[in-house]
Amino acid sequence: MNVQTLANGSFYGRAAKPLEVGGVTLAETAYDANFVVPLHDHAHPIMCLALAGRFTEHVGRRRDVLERRAVFFQPAGEAHAETFHQSPARLFNVQMGAECIRWLDEYRVALPAAPMNVSRGRLSILAMQLHGEYRLREGPLRL
C-alpha cells in the first residue's frame, strides 16, 4: 500500500498557518464530521492534542478512540490513519524537526520509539499549556 510521507508544516484537514520555533512546527487543524485521513506517516516525530471532537486512531491493527484532552504521539515513519466521528474535531499539532531532535539528543531526552496515547494526566496538561501559549502568539484562529 502506498503511504504518503508528510513533511513538517503539511497536514490533512484545514490548518492554521504553522508557527516554527526552534525546530518545532506548531499548528492547529480542523476536521469535518466523518472526515477520514488516509494512511500516512511523518518525516519527523509528531505529537497531537485533541482539542474537540472524537476520532479513531488507526496504527497497524490497533484502534484507539480518542477525544478532548487526549495526546497521541507518532514516531517518524510510523504509518497511521484517523477517522473522525460524527462531530467536527480540532487538533493541536507539535511536529519535531531535525533541529529539535538534535537538541533532544544533546540533552539525552529520548522520545518514545513506538506510537502512544494518553487520555489524561500531566502530558495532557503540558500540551494544553503549550497550546495556550501558541494561541497567545497566533491570535484568533481562522480555519
CSV table of N, CA and C in Angstrom, one decimal:
chain,number,residue,atom,x,y,z
A,1,MET,N,0.8,-1.2,0.0
A,1,MET,CA,0.0,0.0,0.0
A,1,MET,C,0.9,1.2,0.0
A,2,ASN,N,0.5,2.2,-0.8
A,2,ASN,CA,1.3,3.5,-0.9
A,2,ASN,C,1.0,4.4,0.3
A,3,VAL,N,2.0,4.8,1.0
A,3,VAL,CA,1.9,5.7,2.2
A,3,VAL,C,2.5,7.0,1.9
A,4,GLN,N,1.7,8.1,2.0
A,4,GLN,CA,2.3,9.4,1.8
A,4,GLN,C,3.1,9.9,3.1
A,5,THR,N,4.3,10.4,2.9
A,5,THR,CA,5.0,10.9,4.0
A,5,THR,C,4.8,12.4,4.0
A,6,LEU,N,4.4,13.0,5.2
A,6,LEU,CA,4.1,14.4,5.3
A,6,LEU,C,5.4,15.1,5.9
A,7,ALA,N,5.8,16.2,5.3
A,7,ALA,CA,6.9,17.0,5.9
A,7,ALA,C,6.3,17.9,7.0
A,8,ASN,N,7.1,18.4,7.8
A,8,ASN,CA,6.6,19.4,8.8
A,8,ASN,C,5.9,20.5,8.1
A,9,GLY,N,4.8,20.9,8.7
A,9,GLY,CA,4.0,22.0,8.1
A,9,GLY,C,3.0,21.5,7.1
A,10,SER,N,2.9,20.2,6.8
A,10,SER,CA,1.9,19.6,6.0
A,10,SER,C,0.9,18.9,6.8
A,11,PHE,N,-0.4,19.1,6.5
A,11,PHE,CA,-1.5,18.5,7.3
A,11,PHE,C,-2.6,18.1,6.4
A,12,TYR,N,-3.4,17.2,6.8
A,12,TYR,CA,-4.7,16.9,6.3
A,12,TYR,C,-5.7,17.8,7.0
A,13,GLY,N,-6.9,18.0,6.5
A,13,GLY,CA,-7.9,18.9,7.1
A,13,GLY,C,-7.5,20.3,6.8
A,14,ARG,N,-8.1,21.2,7.6
A,14,ARG,CA,-7.8,22.7,7.4
A,14,ARG,C,-6.8,23.1,8.5
A,15,ALA,N,-5.8,23.8,8.1
A,15,ALA,CA,-4.7,24.1,9.1
A,15,ALA,C,-4.6,25.6,9.1
A,16,ALA,N,-4.4,26.1,10.4
A,16,ALA,CA,-4.0,27.5,10.6
A,16,ALA,C,-2.5,27.6,10.2
A,17,LYS,N,-2.1,28.8,9.9
A,17,LYS,CA,-0.7,29.0,9.5
A,17,LYS,C,0.2,28.4,10.5
A,18,PRO,N,1.1,27.5,10.1
A,18,PRO,CA,2.1,26.9,11.1
A,18,PRO,C,3.0,27.9,11.7
A,19,LEU,N,3.4,27.7,12.9
A,19,LEU,CA,4.4,28.5,13.6
A,19,LEU,C,5.6,27.7,13.9
A,20,GLU,N,6.8,28.1,13.4
A,20,GLU,CA,8.0,27.4,13.6
A,20,GLU,C,8.9,28.0,14.7
A,21,VAL,N,9.2,27.3,15.7
A,21,VAL,CA,10.1,27.8,16.8
A,21,VAL,C,11.1,26.7,17.2
A,22,GLY,N,12.4,27.1,17.0
A,22,GLY,CA,13.4,26.2,17.5
A,22,GLY,C,13.4,24.8,16.9
A,23,GLY,N,13.0,24.6,15.6
A,23,GLY,CA,12.9,23.3,15.0
A,23,GLY,C,11.6,22.6,15.3
A,24,VAL,N,10.7,23.2,15.9
A,24,VAL,CA,9.4,22.6,16.2
A,24,VAL,C,8.3,23.4,15.4
A,25,THR,N,7.4,22.7,14.7
A,25,THR,CA,6.3,23.3,14.0
A,25,THR,C,5.0,23.1,14.7
A,26,LEU,N,4.4,24.2,15.1
A,26,LEU,CA,3.1,24.1,15.8
A,26,LEU,C,2.0,24.6,14.9
A,27,ALA,N,0.8,23.9,14.9
A,27,ALA,CA,-0.3,24.3,14.1
A,27,ALA,C,-1.6,23.6,14.7
A,28,GLU,N,-2.7,24.3,14.5
A,28,GLU,CA,-4.0,23.8,14.8
A,28,GLU,C,-4.7,23.4,13.5
A,29,THR,N,-5.3,22.2,13.6
A,29,THR,CA,-6.0,21.7,12.4
A,29,THR,C,-7.5,21.4,12.8
A,30,ALA,N,-8.3,21.5,11.8
A,30,ALA,CA,-9.8,21.3,12.0
A,30,ALA,C,-10.2,20.2,10.9
A,31,TYR,N,-11.2,19.4,11.4
A,31,TYR,CA,-11.7,18.3,10.5
A,31,TYR,C,-13.2,18.3,10.6
A,32,ASP,N,-13.8,18.1,9.4
A,32,ASP,CA,-15.3,18.0,9.4
A,32,ASP,C,-15.7,16.6,10.0
A,33,ALA,N,-17.0,16.5,10.4
A,33,ALA,CA,-17.5,15.3,10.9
A,33,ALA,C,-17.3,14.2,9.8
A,34,ASN,N,-17.0,13.0,10.3
A,34,ASN,CA,-16.8,11.8,9.4
A,34,ASN,C,-15.6,12.0,8.4
A,35,PHE,N,-14.7,12.9,8.6
A,35,PHE,CA,-13.6,13.1,7.7
A,35,PHE,C,-12.6,11.9,8.0
A,36,VAL,N,-12.0,11.4,6.9
A,36,VAL,CA,-11.1,10.2,7.0
A,36,VAL,C,-9.7,10.7,6.5
A,37,VAL,N,-8.8,10.6,7.4
A,37,VAL,CA,-7.4,10.9,7.0
A,37,VAL,C,-6.8,9.6,6.5
A,38,PRO,N,-6.3,9.5,5.3
A,38,PRO,CA,-5.8,8.2,4.8
A,38,PRO,C,-4.5,7.8,5.5
A,39,LEU,N,-4.1,6.6,5.2
A,39,LEU,CA,-2.8,6.1,5.8
A,39,LEU,C,-1.7,7.0,5.4
A,40,HIS,N,-0.9,7.4,6.3
A,40,HIS,CA,0.2,8.3,6.0
A,40,HIS,C,1.3,8.1,7.2
A,41,ASP,N,2.4,8.8,7.0
A,41,ASP,CA,3.4,8.8,8.1
A,41,ASP,C,4.0,10.2,8.0
A,42,HIS,N,4.9,10.5,8.9
A,42,HIS,CA,5.5,11.8,9.1
A,42,HIS,C,7.0,11.7,8.9
A,43,ALA,N,7.7,12.7,8.3
A,43,ALA,CA,9.1,12.7,8.2
A,43,ALA,C,9.8,12.8,9.5
A,44,HIS,N,9.1,13.4,10.5
A,44,HIS,CA,9.7,13.7,11.8
A,44,HIS,C,8.6,13.3,12.9
A,45,PRO,N,9.0,13.1,14.1
A,45,PRO,CA,8.0,12.7,15.1
A,45,PRO,C,7.0,13.8,15.3
A,46,ILE,N,5.7,13.4,15.6
A,46,ILE,CA,4.6,14.3,15.8
A,46,ILE,C,3.9,13.9,17.1
A,47,MET,N,3.4,15.0,17.8
A,47,MET,CA,2.6,14.8,19.0
A,47,MET,C,1.3,15.7,18.7
A,48,CYS,N,0.2,15.1,19.0
A,48,CYS,CA,-1.1,15.9,18.8
A,48,CYS,C,-1.9,15.9,20.1
A,49,LEU,N,-2.6,17.0,20.3
A,49,LEU,CA,-3.5,17.2,21.4
A,49,LEU,C,-4.9,17.3,20.8
A,50,ALA,N,-5.8,16.5,21.2
A,50,ALA,CA,-7.2,16.6,20.8
A,50,ALA,C,-7.9,17.8,21.5
A,51,LEU,N,-8.3,18.7,20.8
A,51,LEU,CA,-9.0,19.9,21.3
A,51,LEU,C,-10.5,19.8,21.4
A,52,ALA,N,-11.1,19.1,20.4
A,52,ALA,CA,-12.5,18.9,20.3
A,52,ALA,C,-12.8,17.7,19.4
A,53,GLY,N,-14.0,17.1,19.7
A,53,GLY,CA,-14.4,16.0,18.8
A,53,GLY,C,-13.9,14.7,19.3
A,54,ARG,N,-14.3,13.6,18.6
A,54,ARG,CA,-13.8,12.3,18.8
A,54,ARG,C,-13.3,11.7,17.5
A,55,PHE,N,-12.3,10.8,17.6
A,55,PHE,CA,-11.8,10.2,16.4
A,55,PHE,C,-11.2,8.8,16.8
A,56,THR,N,-11.0,8.0,15.8
A,56,THR,CA,-10.3,6.7,16.0
A,56,THR,C,-9.0,6.8,15.3
A,57,GLU,N,-7.9,6.5,16.1
A,57,GLU,CA,-6.6,6.5,15.6
A,57,GLU,C,-6.3,5.0,15.2
A,58,HIS,N,-5.8,4.8,13.9
A,58,HIS,CA,-5.5,3.5,13.4
A,58,HIS,C,-4.0,3.4,13.2
A,59,VAL,N,-3.4,2.5,14.0
A,59,VAL,CA,-2.0,2.2,13.8
A,59,VAL,C,-1.8,0.7,13.8
A,60,GLY,N,-1.4,0.2,12.6
A,60,GLY,CA,-1.3,-1.3,12.4
A,60,GLY,C,-2.7,-1.9,12.7
A,61,ARG,N,-2.8,-2.8,13.6
A,61,ARG,CA,-4.1,-3.5,13.9
A,61,ARG,C,-4.7,-2.8,15.1
A,62,ARG,N,-4.0,-1.8,15.7
A,62,ARG,CA,-4.6,-1.2,16.9
A,62,ARG,C,-5.5,-0.1,16.5
A,63,ARG,N,-6.6,0.0,17.2
A,63,ARG,CA,-7.6,1.1,17.1
A,63,ARG,C,-7.9,1.7,18.4
A,64,ASP,N,-7.6,3.0,18.5
A,64,ASP,CA,-7.9,3.8,19.8
A,64,ASP,C,-8.8,4.9,19.5
A,65,VAL,N,-9.9,5.0,20.3
A,65,VAL,CA,-10.8,6.1,20.2
A,65,VAL,C,-10.3,7.2,21.2
A,66,LEU,N,-10.1,8.3,20.6
A,66,LEU,CA,-9.6,9.5,21.4
A,66,LEU,C,-10.5,10.6,21.4
A,67,GLU,N,-10.5,11.4,22.4
A,67,GLU,CA,-11.4,12.6,22.5
A,67,GLU,C,-10.6,13.7,23.2
A,68,ARG,N,-11.3,14.8,23.4
A,68,ARG,CA,-10.7,16.0,24.0
A,68,ARG,C,-9.8,15.7,25.1
A,69,ARG,N,-8.6,16.4,25.1
A,69,ARG,CA,-7.5,16.3,26.1
A,69,ARG,C,-6.6,15.1,25.9
A,70,ALA,N,-7.0,14.2,24.9
A,70,ALA,CA,-6.1,13.1,24.7
A,70,ALA,C,-4.8,13.6,23.9
A,71,VAL,N,-3.7,13.0,24.2
A,71,VAL,CA,-2.5,13.3,23.5
A,71,VAL,C,-2.0,12.0,22.8
A,72,PHE,N,-1.6,12.1,21.5
A,72,PHE,CA,-1.0,10.9,20.9
A,72,PHE,C,0.3,11.3,20.2
A,73,PHE,N,1.1,10.3,20.1
A,73,PHE,CA,2.5,10.5,19.6
A,73,PHE,C,2.7,9.5,18.5
A,74,GLN,N,3.3,9.9,17.4
A,74,GLN,CA,3.8,9.0,16.4
A,74,GLN,C,5.2,9.3,16.1
A,75,PRO,N,6.1,8.2,16.1
A,75,PRO,CA,7.5,8.4,15.7
A,75,PRO,C,7.5,8.6,14.2
A,76,ALA,N,8.6,9.2,13.7
A,76,ALA,CA,8.8,9.4,12.3
A,76,ALA,C,8.7,8.0,11.6
A,77,GLY,N,8.0,8.0,10.5
A,77,GLY,CA,7.9,6.8,9.6
A,77,GLY,C,6.8,5.8,10.1
A,78,GLU,N,6.1,6.1,11.1
A,78,GLU,CA,5.1,5.2,11.6
A,78,GLU,C,3.7,5.5,10.8
A,79,ALA,N,3.3,4.5,10.0
A,79,ALA,CA,2.1,4.6,9.2
A,79,ALA,C,0.9,4.6,10.2
A,80,HIS,N,0.0,5.5,9.9
A,80,HIS,CA,-1.3,5.6,10.7
A,80,HIS,C,-2.3,6.4,9.9
A,81,ALA,N,-3.6,6.3,10.4
A,81,ALA,CA,-4.7,7.0,9.8
A,81,ALA,C,-5.7,7.4,10.9
A,82,GLU,N,-6.5,8.3,10.6
A,82,GLU,CA,-7.6,8.7,11.6
A,82,GLU,C,-8.9,8.8,10.9
A,83,THR,N,-9.9,8.4,11.7
A,83,THR,CA,-11.3,8.5,11.2
A,83,THR,C,-12.1,9.4,12.2
A,84,PHE,N,-12.5,10.5,11.8
A,84,PHE,CA,-13.2,11.4,12.7
A,84,PHE,C,-14.7,11.0,12.9
A,85,HIS,N,-15.3,11.1,14.0
A,85,HIS,CA,-16.6,10.7,14.3
A,85,HIS,C,-17.6,11.7,13.8
A,86,GLN,N,-18.8,11.7,14.5
A,86,GLN,CA,-20.0,12.4,14.0
A,86,GLN,C,-20.0,13.9,14.3
A,87,SER,N,-19.0,14.4,14.8
A,87,SER,CA,-18.9,15.9,15.1
A,87,SER,C,-17.6,16.4,14.6
A,88,PRO,N,-17.5,17.7,14.3
A,88,PRO,CA,-16.3,18.3,13.9
A,88,PRO,C,-15.2,18.1,15.0
A,89,ALA,N,-13.9,18.2,14.6
A,89,ALA,CA,-12.9,18.0,15.5
A,89,ALA,C,-11.7,19.0,15.2
A,90,ARG,N,-10.9,19.2,16.3
A,90,ARG,CA,-9.7,20.0,16.2
A,90,ARG,C,-8.6,19.4,16.9
A,91,LEU,N,-7.4,19.5,16.3
A,91,LEU,CA,-6.2,19.0,16.9
A,91,LEU,C,-5.1,20.1,17.0
A,92,PHE,N,-4.3,20.1,18.0
A,92,PHE,CA,-3.1,20.9,18.1
A,92,PHE,C,-1.9,20.0,17.8
A,93,ASN,N,-1.1,20.3,16.8
A,93,ASN,CA,0.0,19.5,16.3
A,93,ASN,C,1.3,20.1,16.7
A,94,VAL,N,2.2,19.2,17.2
A,94,VAL,CA,3.6,19.6,17.5
A,94,VAL,C,4.5,18.7,16.7
A,95,GLN,N,5.1,19.2,15.7
A,95,GLN,CA,6.0,18.4,14.8
A,95,GLN,C,7.4,18.8,15.1
A,96,MET,N,8.2,17.8,15.5
A,96,MET,CA,9.6,18.0,15.9
A,96,MET,C,10.5,17.8,14.7
A,97,GLY,N,11.2,18.8,14.3
A,97,GLY,CA,12.1,18.8,13.2
A,97,GLY,C,13.5,18.4,13.5
A,98,ALA,N,14.4,18.4,12.6
A,98,ALA,CA,15.7,17.9,12.8
A,98,ALA,C,16.5,18.7,13.9
A,99,GLU,N,16.3,20.0,13.9
A,99,GLU,CA,16.9,20.9,14.9
A,99,GLU,C,16.5,20.5,16.3
A,100,CYS,N,15.2,20.3,16.5
A,100,CYS,CA,14.6,19.8,17.8
A,100,CYS,C,15.2,18.5,18.2
A,101,ILE,N,15.2,17.6,17.2
A,101,ILE,CA,15.7,16.2,17.5
A,101,ILE,C,17.2,16.3,18.0
A,102,ARG,N,18.0,17.1,17.3
A,102,ARG,CA,19.4,17.3,17.7
A,102,ARG,C,19.5,17.8,19.1
A,103,TRP,N,18.7,18.8,19.4
A,103,TRP,CA,18.7,19.4,20.8
A,103,TRP,C,18.3,18.3,21.8
A,104,LEU,N,17.2,17.6,21.5
A,104,LEU,CA,16.8,16.5,22.4
A,104,LEU,C,17.9,15.5,22.6
A,105,ASP,N,18.6,15.1,21.6
A,105,ASP,CA,19.7,14.1,21.6
A,105,ASP,C,20.8,14.7,22.5
A,106,GLU,N,21.1,16.0,22.3
A,106,GLU,CA,22.2,16.6,23.1
A,106,GLU,C,22.0,16.5,24.6
A,107,TYR,N,20.7,16.6,25.0
A,107,TYR,CA,20.3,16.6,26.4
A,107,TYR,C,19.9,15.2,26.8
A,108,ARG,N,20.1,14.2,25.9
A,108,ARG,CA,19.8,12.8,26.2
A,108,ARG,C,18.3,12.6,26.6
A,109,VAL,N,17.4,13.4,25.9
A,109,VAL,CA,16.0,13.2,26.0
A,109,VAL,C,15.5,12.2,24.9
A,110,ALA,N,15.0,11.1,25.4
A,110,ALA,CA,14.6,10.0,24.4
A,110,ALA,C,13.1,10.2,24.2
A,111,LEU,N,12.7,10.2,22.9
A,111,LEU,CA,11.3,10.2,22.5
A,111,LEU,C,10.9,8.7,22.5
A,112,PRO,N,9.6,8.5,22.6
A,112,PRO,CA,9.1,7.1,22.5
A,112,PRO,C,9.4,6.5,21.2
A,113,ALA,N,9.8,5.2,21.2
A,113,ALA,CA,10.1,4.5,20.0
A,113,ALA,C,8.9,4.0,19.3
A,114,ALA,N,7.8,3.9,20.0
A,114,ALA,CA,6.5,3.4,19.4
A,114,ALA,C,5.4,4.4,19.6
A,115,PRO,N,4.3,4.2,18.8
A,115,PRO,CA,3.2,5.1,19.0
A,115,PRO,C,2.6,5.0,20.4
A,116,MET,N,2.1,6.1,20.9
A,116,MET,CA,1.5,6.0,22.2
A,116,MET,C,0.4,7.1,22.3
A,117,ASN,N,-0.6,6.9,23.2
A,117,ASN,CA,-1.5,7.9,23.5
A,117,ASN,C,-1.8,7.9,25.0
A,118,VAL,N,-2.2,9.1,25.5
A,118,VAL,CA,-2.5,9.3,26.9
A,118,VAL,C,-3.8,10.1,26.9
A,119,SER,N,-4.8,9.7,27.7
A,119,SER,CA,-6.1,10.3,27.8
A,119,SER,C,-6.1,11.5,28.8
A,120,ARG,N,-5.4,11.4,29.8
A,120,ARG,CA,-5.4,12.4,30.9
A,120,ARG,C,-4.0,12.5,31.5
A,121,GLY,N,-3.8,13.4,32.4
A,121,GLY,CA,-2.6,13.4,33.2
A,121,GLY,C,-1.7,14.6,32.8
A,122,ARG,N,-0.5,14.5,33.3
A,122,ARG,CA,0.5,15.6,33.2
A,122,ARG,C,0.8,15.9,31.7
A,123,LEU,N,0.9,14.9,30.9
A,123,LEU,CA,1.2,15.2,29.5
A,123,LEU,C,0.1,16.0,28.8
A,124,SER,N,-1.1,15.7,29.1
A,124,SER,CA,-2.3,16.4,28.6
A,124,SER,C,-2.2,17.9,29.1
A,125,ILE,N,-1.9,18.1,30.4
A,125,ILE,CA,-1.9,19.4,30.9
A,125,ILE,C,-0.7,20.2,30.3
A,126,LEU,N,0.4,19.6,30.1
A,126,LEU,CA,1.5,20.3,29.5
A,126,LEU,C,1.2,20.7,28.0
A,127,ALA,N,0.6,19.7,27.3
A,127,ALA,CA,0.2,20.0,25.9
A,127,ALA,C,-0.9,21.1,25.8
A,128,MET,N,-1.8,21.2,26.8
A,128,MET,CA,-2.8,22.3,26.8
A,128,MET,C,-2.1,23.6,27.1
A,129,GLN,N,-1.1,23.6,28.0
A,129,GLN,CA,-0.4,24.8,28.3
A,129,GLN,C,0.4,25.3,27.0
A,130,LEU,N,1.0,24.4,26.3
A,130,LEU,CA,1.7,24.8,25.1
A,130,LEU,C,0.7,25.3,24.1
A,131,HIS,N,-0.4,24.7,24.0
A,131,HIS,CA,-1.5,25.2,23.0
A,131,HIS,C,-1.9,26.6,23.4
A,132,GLY,N,-2.0,26.9,24.7
A,132,GLY,CA,-2.4,28.2,25.2
A,132,GLY,C,-1.4,29.2,24.8
A,133,GLU,N,-0.1,28.9,24.9
A,133,GLU,CA,1.0,29.8,24.5
A,133,GLU,C,1.0,30.0,23.0
A,134,TYR,N,0.7,29.0,22.2
A,134,TYR,CA,0.6,29.1,20.8
A,134,TYR,C,-0.6,30.1,20.4
A,135,ARG,N,-1.7,29.9,21.1
A,135,ARG,CA,-2.9,30.8,20.8
A,135,ARG,C,-2.6,32.2,21.1
A,136,LEU,N,-1.9,32.5,22.2
A,136,LEU,CA,-1.5,33.8,22.6
A,136,LEU,C,-0.7,34.5,21.5
A,137,ARG,N,0.2,33.7,20.9
A,137,ARG,CA,1.1,34.2,19.9
A,137,ARG,C,0.4,34.4,18.5
A,138,GLU,N,-0.4,33.4,18.2
A,138,GLU,CA,-1.1,33.4,16.9
A,138,GLU,C,-2.4,34.2,16.8
A,139,GLY,N,-3.0,34.4,18.0
A,139,GLY,CA,-4.3,35.1,18.0
A,139,GLY,C,-5.4,34.2,17.6
A,140,PRO,N,-6.6,34.8,17.3
A,140,PRO,CA,-7.8,34.0,16.9
A,140,PRO,C,-7.5,33.2,15.7
A,141,LEU,N,-8.0,32.0,15.7
A,141,LEU,CA,-7.7,31.1,14.5
A,141,LEU,C,-8.7,31.4,13.4
A,142,ARG,N,-8.3,31.2,12.2
A,142,ARG,CA,-9.1,31.4,11.0
A,142,ARG,C,-9.0,30.1,10.2
A,143,LEU,N,-9.7,29.1,10.6
A,143,LEU,CA,-9.6,27.8,9.9
A,143,LEU,C,-10.7,27.7,8.9
